[in-house]
Coordinates of C-alpha atoms and ligand atoms in Angstrom, one line a residue:
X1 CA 0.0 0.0 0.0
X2 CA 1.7 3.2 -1.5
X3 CA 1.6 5.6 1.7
X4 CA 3.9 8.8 0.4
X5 CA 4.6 10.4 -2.9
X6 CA 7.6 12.2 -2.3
X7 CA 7.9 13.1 -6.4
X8 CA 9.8 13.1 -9.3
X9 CA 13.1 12.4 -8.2
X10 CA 16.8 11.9 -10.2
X11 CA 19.3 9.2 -8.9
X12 CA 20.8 10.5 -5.6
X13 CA 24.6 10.1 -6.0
X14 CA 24.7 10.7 -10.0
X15 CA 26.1 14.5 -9.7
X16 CA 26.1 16.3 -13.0
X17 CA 28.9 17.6 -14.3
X18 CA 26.8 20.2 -15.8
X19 CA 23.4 22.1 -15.3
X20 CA 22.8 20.7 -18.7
X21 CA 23.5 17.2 -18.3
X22 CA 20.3 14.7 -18.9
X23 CA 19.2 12.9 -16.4
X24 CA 17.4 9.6 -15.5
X25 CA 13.9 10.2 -12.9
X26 CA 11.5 8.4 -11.3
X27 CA 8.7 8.8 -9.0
X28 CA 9.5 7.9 -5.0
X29 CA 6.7 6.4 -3.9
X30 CA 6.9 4.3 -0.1
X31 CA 5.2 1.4 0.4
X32 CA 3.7 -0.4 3.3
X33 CA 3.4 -4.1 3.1
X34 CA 0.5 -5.0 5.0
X35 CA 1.8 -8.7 5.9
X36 CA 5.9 -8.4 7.2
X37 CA 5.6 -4.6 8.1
X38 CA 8.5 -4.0 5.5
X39 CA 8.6 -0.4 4.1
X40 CA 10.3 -0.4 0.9
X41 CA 10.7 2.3 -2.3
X42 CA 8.2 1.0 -4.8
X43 CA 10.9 1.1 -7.8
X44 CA 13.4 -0.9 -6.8
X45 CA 16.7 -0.8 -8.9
X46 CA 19.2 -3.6 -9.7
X47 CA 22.6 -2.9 -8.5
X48 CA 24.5 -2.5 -11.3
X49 CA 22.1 0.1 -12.3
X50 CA 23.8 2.1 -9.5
X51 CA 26.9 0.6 -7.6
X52 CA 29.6 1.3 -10.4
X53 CA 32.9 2.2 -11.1
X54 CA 32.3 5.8 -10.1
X55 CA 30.1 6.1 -6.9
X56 CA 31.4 9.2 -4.9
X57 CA 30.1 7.6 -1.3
X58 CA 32.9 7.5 1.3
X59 CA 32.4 6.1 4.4
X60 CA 35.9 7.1 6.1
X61 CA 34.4 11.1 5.2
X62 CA 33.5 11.6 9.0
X63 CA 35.2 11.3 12.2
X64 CA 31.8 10.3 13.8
X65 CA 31.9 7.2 11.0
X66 CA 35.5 5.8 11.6
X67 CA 35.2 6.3 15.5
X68 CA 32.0 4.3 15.4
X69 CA 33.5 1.5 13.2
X70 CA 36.6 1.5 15.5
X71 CA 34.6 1.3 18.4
X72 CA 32.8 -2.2 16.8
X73 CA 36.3 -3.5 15.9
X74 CA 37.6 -3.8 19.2
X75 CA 34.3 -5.3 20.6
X76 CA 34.3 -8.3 17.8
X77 CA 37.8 -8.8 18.8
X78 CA 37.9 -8.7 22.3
X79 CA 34.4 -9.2 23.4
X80 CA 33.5 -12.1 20.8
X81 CA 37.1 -13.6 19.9
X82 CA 35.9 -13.8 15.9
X83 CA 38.5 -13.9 14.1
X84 CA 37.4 -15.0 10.4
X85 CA 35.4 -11.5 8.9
X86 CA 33.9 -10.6 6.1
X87 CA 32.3 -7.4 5.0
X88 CA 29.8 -7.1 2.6
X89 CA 29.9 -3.3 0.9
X90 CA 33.1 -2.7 2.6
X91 CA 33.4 0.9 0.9
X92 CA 36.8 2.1 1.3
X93 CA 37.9 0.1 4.2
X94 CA 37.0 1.9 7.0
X95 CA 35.8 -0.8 9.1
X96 CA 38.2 -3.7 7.7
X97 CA 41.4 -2.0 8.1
X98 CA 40.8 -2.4 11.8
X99 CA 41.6 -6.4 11.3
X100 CA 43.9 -8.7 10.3
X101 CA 44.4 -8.3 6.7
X102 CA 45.2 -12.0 6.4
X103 CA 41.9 -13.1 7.6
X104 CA 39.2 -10.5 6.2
X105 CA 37.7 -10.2 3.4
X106 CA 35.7 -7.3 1.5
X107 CA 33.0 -7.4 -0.8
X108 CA 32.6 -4.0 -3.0
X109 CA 31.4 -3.8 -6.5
X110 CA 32.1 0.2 -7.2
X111 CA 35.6 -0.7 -8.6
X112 CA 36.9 2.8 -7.7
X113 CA 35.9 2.7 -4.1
X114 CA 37.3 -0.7 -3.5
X115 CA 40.1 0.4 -5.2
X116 CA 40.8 2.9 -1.6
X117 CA 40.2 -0.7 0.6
X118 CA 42.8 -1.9 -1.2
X119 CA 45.0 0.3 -1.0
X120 CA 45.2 0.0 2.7
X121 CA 46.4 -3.2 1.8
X122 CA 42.6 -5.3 2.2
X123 CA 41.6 -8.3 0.2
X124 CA 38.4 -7.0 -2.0
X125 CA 36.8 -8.5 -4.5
X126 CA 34.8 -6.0 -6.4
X127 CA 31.9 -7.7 -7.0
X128 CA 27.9 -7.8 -6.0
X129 CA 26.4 -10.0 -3.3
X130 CA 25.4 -12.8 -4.9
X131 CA 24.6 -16.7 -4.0
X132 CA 26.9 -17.3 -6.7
X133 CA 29.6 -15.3 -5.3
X134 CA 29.2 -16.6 -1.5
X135 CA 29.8 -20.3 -3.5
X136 CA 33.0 -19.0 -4.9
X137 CA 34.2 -17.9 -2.1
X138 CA 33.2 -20.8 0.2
X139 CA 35.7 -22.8 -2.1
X140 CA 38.5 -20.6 -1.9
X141 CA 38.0 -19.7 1.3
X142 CA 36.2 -21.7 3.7
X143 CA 33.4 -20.6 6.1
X144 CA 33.6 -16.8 8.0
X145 CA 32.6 -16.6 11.8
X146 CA 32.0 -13.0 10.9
X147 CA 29.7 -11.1 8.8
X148 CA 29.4 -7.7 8.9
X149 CA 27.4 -5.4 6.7
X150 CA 26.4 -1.5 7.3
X151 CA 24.2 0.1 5.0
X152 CA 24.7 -2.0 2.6
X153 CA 21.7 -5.0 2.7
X154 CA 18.9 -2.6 2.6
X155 CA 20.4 -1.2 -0.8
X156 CA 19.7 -4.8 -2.4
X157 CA 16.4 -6.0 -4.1
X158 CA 16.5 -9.6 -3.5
X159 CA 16.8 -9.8 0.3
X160 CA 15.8 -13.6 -0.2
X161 CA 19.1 -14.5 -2.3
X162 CA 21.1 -11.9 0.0
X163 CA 20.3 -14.3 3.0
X164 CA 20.4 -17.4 1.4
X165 CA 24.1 -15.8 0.2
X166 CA 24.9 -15.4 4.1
X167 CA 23.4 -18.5 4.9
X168 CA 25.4 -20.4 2.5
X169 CA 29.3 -18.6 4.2
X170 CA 28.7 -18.5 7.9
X171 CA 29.9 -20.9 10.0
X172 CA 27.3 -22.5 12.3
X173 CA 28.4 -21.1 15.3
X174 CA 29.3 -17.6 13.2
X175 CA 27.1 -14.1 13.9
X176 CA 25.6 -12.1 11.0
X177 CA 26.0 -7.9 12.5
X178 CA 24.4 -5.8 10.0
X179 CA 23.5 -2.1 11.0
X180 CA 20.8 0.5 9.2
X181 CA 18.9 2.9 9.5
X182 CA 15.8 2.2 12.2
X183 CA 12.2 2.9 11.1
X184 CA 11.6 3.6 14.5
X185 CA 13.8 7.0 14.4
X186 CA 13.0 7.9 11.1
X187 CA 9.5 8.1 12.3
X188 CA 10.2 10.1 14.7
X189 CA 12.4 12.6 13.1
X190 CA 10.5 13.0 10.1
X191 CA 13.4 11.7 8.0
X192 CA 11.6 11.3 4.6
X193 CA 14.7 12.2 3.5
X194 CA 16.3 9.0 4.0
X195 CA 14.0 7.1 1.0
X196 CA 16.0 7.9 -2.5
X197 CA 16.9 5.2 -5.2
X198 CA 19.4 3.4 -2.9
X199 CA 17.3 2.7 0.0
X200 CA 15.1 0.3 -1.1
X201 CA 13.8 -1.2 2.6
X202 CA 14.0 1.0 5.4
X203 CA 14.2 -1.7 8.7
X204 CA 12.4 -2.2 11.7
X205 CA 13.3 -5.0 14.2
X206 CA 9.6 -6.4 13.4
X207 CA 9.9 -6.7 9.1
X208 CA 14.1 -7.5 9.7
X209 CA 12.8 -10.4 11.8
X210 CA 10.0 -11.7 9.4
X211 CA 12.2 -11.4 7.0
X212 CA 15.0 -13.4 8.7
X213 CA 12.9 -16.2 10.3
X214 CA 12.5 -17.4 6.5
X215 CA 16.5 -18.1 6.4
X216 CA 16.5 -19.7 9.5
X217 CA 18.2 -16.5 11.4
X218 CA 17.7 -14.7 14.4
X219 CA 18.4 -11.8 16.0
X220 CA 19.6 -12.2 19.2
X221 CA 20.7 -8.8 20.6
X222 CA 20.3 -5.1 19.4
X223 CA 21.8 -2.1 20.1
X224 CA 20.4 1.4 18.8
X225 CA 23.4 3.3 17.3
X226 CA 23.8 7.3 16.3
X227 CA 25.1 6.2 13.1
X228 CA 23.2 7.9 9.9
X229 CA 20.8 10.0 12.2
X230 CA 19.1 6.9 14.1
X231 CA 20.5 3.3 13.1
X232 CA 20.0 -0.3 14.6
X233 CA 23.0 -2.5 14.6
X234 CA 21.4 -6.4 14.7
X235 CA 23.6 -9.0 16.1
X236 CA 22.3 -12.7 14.1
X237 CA 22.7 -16.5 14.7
X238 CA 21.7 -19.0 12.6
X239 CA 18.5 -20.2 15.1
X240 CA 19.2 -23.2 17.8
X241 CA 17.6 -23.8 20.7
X242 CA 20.2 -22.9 22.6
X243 CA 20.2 -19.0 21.5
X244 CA 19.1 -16.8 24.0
X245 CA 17.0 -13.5 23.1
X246 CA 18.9 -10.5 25.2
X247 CA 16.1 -7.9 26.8
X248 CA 17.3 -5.2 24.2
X249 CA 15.6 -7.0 21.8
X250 CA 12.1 -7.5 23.9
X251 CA 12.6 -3.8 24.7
X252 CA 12.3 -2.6 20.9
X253 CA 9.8 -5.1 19.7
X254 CA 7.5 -3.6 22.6
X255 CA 8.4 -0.2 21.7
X256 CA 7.9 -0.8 17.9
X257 CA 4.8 -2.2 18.7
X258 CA 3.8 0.6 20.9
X259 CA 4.6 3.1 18.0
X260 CA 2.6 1.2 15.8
X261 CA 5.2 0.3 13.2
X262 CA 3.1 -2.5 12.2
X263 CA -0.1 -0.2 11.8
X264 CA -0.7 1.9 8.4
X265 CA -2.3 4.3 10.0
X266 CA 1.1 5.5 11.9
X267 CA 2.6 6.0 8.1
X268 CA -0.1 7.7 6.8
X269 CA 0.2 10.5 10.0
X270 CA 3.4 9.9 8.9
X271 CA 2.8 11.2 5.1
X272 CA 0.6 14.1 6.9
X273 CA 4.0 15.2 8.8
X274 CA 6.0 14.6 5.9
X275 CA 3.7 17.4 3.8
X276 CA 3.8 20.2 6.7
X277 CA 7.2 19.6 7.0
X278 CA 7.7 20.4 3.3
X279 CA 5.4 23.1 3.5
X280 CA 7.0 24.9 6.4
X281 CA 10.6 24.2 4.9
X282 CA 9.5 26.5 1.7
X283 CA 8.0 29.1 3.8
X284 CA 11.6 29.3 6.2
X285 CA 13.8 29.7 3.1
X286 CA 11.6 32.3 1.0
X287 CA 11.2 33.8 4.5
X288 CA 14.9 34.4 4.8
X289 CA 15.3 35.2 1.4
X290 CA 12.9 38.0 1.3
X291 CA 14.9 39.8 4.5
X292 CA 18.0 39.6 1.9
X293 CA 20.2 36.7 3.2
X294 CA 22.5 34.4 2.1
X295 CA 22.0 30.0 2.1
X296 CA 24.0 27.5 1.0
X297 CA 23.8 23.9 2.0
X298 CA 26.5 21.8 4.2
X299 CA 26.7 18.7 2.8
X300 CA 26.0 17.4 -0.4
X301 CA 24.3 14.4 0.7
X302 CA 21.9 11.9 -1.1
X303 CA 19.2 12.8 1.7
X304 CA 19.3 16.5 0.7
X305 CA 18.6 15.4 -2.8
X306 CA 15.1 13.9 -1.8
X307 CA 14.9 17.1 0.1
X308 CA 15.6 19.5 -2.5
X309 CA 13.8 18.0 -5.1
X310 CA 10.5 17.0 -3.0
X311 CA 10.5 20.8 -1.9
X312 CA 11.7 22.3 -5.1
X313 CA 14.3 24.1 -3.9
X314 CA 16.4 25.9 -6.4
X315 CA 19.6 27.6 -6.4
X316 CA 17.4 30.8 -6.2
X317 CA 17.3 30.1 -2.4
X318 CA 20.7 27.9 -1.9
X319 CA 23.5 29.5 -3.3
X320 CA 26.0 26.2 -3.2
X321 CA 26.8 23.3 -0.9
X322 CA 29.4 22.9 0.7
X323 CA 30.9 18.9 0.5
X324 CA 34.7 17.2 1.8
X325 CA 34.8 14.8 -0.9
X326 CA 36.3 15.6 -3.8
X327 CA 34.2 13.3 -5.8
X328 CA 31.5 15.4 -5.5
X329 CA 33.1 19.0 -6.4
X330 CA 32.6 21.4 -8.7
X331 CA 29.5 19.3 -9.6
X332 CA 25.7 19.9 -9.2
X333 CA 23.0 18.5 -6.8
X334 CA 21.2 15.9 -9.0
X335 CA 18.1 17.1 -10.1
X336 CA 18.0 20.9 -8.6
X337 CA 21.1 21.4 -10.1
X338 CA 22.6 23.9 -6.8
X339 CA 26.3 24.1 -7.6
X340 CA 28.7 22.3 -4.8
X341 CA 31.8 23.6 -3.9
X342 CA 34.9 22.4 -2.6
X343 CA 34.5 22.5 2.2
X344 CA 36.6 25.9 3.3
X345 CA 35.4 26.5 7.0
X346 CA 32.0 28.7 7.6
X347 CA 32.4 32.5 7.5
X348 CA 29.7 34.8 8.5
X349 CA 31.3 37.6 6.1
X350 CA 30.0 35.0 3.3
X351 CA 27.3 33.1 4.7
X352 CA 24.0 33.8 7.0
X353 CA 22.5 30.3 6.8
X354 CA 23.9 27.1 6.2
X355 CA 20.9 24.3 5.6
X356 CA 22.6 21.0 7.3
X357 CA 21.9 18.6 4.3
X358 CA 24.3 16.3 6.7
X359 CA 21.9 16.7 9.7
X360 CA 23.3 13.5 10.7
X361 CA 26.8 14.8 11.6
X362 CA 25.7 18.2 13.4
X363 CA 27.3 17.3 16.4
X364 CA 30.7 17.4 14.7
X365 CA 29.9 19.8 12.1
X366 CA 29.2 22.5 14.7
X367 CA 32.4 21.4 16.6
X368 CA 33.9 21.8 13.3
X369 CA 32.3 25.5 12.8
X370 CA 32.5 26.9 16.2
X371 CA 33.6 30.2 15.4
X372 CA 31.1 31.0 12.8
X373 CA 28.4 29.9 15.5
X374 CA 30.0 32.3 17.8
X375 CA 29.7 35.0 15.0
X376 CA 26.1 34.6 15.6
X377 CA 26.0 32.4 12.1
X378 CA 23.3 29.8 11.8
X379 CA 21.9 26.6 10.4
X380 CA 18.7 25.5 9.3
X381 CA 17.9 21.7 10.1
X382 CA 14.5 20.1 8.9
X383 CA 14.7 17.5 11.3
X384 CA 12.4 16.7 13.4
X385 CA 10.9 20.5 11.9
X386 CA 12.4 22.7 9.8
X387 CA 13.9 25.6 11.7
X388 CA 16.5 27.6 12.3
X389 CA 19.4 26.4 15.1
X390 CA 21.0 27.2 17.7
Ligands
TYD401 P1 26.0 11.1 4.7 O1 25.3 12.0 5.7 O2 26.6 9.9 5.1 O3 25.0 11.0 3.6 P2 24.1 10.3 2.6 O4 24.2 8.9 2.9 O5 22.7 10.9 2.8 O6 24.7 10.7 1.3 O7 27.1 12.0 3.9 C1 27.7 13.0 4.5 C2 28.1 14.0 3.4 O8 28.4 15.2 4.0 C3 29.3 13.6 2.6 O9 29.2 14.0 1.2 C4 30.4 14.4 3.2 C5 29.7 15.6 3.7 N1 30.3 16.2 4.9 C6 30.9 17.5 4.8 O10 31.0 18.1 3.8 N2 31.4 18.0 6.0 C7 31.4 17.4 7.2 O11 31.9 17.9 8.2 C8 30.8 16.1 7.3 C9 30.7 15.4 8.6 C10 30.2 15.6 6.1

């Protein structure tokens, strides 16, 4: 059941080179399955329609991002004693280059990203997640004790085949950790912005576990992480008797239920949020503009595309974006076409707003921008509600 239209839309980390530049669109509209609970984007693209050789996504971009992969490291090695990993959509390396290069693996099939994992010196095989692939390797490698994937399952179609995949390269005894974003919190925060062409399922511990109890896996302990403005990290077994379910995991299935994640009548309040939100976005930026003062965005991220485009927000309100990676300079937000310029630190001589497009990393970007803060400089976030901060 399609609950939210969020518009045309163009493909969230294809930046034009040009204001000119053709590009591919399609209509983002969410779905609610009424039997599992799972909310998915109702086109759903193959991976090789968007994983390729040049996909500007870096995952060692933020401190907040390396410190929380760091942080995971040391707990699989000390706290579990796994020693075998593998990582599927291992980026460029930011979580594997905390192991053992001898007994890791990474799985990453935009050749120019993996090409930064090996660099550090990691094993990659730039490939897609396939059962085919988990067969291939399972000859020349044996079993893993480890799996780890962040952000990477919800970007595939098939969930059945990515399981089966798992299934078929973890060792009985081995545990499956994967990690995105939580329903539960985007709910909350209004985060429409987190549905573009790459998130195809948006998880909750109710549709994950449907989905898994099919594969024969279970999760057996949670933890709700900051990661990507709200994440769930799931730590998985393949199901014996002798598992035992830790209370984290009673804790969010009652509060899931108590939020009525399972309901349609929460997403459609939802949509009703969603639509005021956009509403009241528009109004803040032309209410700026008309007292003469200047916007540009802080960071170029494939949220703030859904953003931009859903509220029609033009480089007649947002001058530029800032953005770290140099993938994504001197290039244009998809769609909107709002140039993006090479990060120089915030300057209130230069700038009056800055429209957090990376609400996700506020906490370090206003570390980061302390003295334009203290020049009385300020942000706009639209999370939960658009307004202006601090
Ligand atoms: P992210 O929030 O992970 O986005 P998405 O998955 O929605 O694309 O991406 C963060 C983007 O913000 C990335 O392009 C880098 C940029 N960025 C900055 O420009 N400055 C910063 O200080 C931080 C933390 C991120």
């Amino acid at each position: 059941m399609i609950f939210l239209d969020l518009g045309l839309q163009p493909f969230a980390n294809e930046y034009p080179k040009n204001t000119k530049d053709k590009e591919k669109k399609y209509r983002l509209l969410i779905d609610f399955n009424k039997k599992n609970g799972v909310i998915s984007i109702k086109k759903k693209f193959q991976s090789n329609k968007i994983f390729k050789k040049d996909y500007p996504y870096r995952s060692s971009i933020s401190k907040t991002m390396k410190e929380s992969f760091r942080k995971l490291s040391n707990k699989i090695k000390h706290k579990f004693r796994k020693n075998k990993i593998l990582e599927i959509g291992c980026n460029d390396g930011v979580f594997l280059k905390n192991f053992n290069r001898k007994n890791s693996l990474g799985i990453e099939p935009c050749s120019n990203i993996a090409k930064l994992s090996k660099r550090k010196g990691i094993n990659v095989l730039t490939e897609y997640w396939t059962y085919n692939l988990s067969s291939k390797i399972k000859r020349k490698y044996g079993k893993f004790n480890i799996i780890f994937s962040a952000n990477t399952i919800t970007h595939i179609q098939n969930l059945d085949e990515v399981f089966k995949a798992i299934n078929n390269i973890l060792d009985d005894d081995g545990i499956l950790i994967i990690q995105d974003p939580s329903l539960l919190e985007l709910i909350k925060n209004n985060a429409y912005d987190q549905f573009y062409n790459e998130h195809i399922y948006v998880f909750s511990y109710l549709s994950l576990s449907k989905i898994l109890d099919k594969h024969n896996l279970k999760i057996l302990d949670l933890e709700n992480i900051k990661d990507h403005g709200g994440s769930i990290r799931y730590y998985i077994k393949k199901n014996n008797d002798k598992n035992k379910l830790s209370t984290s995991v009673l804790k969010q299935k009652k509060l899931e239920i108590k939020n009525g994640l399972n309901k349609l009548e929460t997403f459609i309040k939802f949509k009703k949020r969603v639509e005021n939100s956009k509403k009241k976005f528009v109004n803040l930026l032309k209410k700026i503009k008309s007292d003469n003062k200047k916007i540009i965005g802080y960071g170029a991220t494939a949220k703030a595309v859904t953003v931009l485009n859903y509220c029609k927000i033009s480089s007649k309100y947002v001058d530029y974006f800032f953005d770290t990676t140099p993938e994504k300079q001197n290039k244009f937000m998809p769609g909107v076409k709002i140039p993006i310029k090479k990060y120089k630190k915030l300057k209130r001589k230069f700038v009056d707003f800055a429209f957090l497009g990376a609400w996700n990393f506020k906490e370090e970007i206003f570390f980061k921008e302390n003295n334009y803060i203290k020049d009385k400089g300020k942000f706009i976030s639209h999370i939960p509600f658009p307004k202006i901060i601090p």
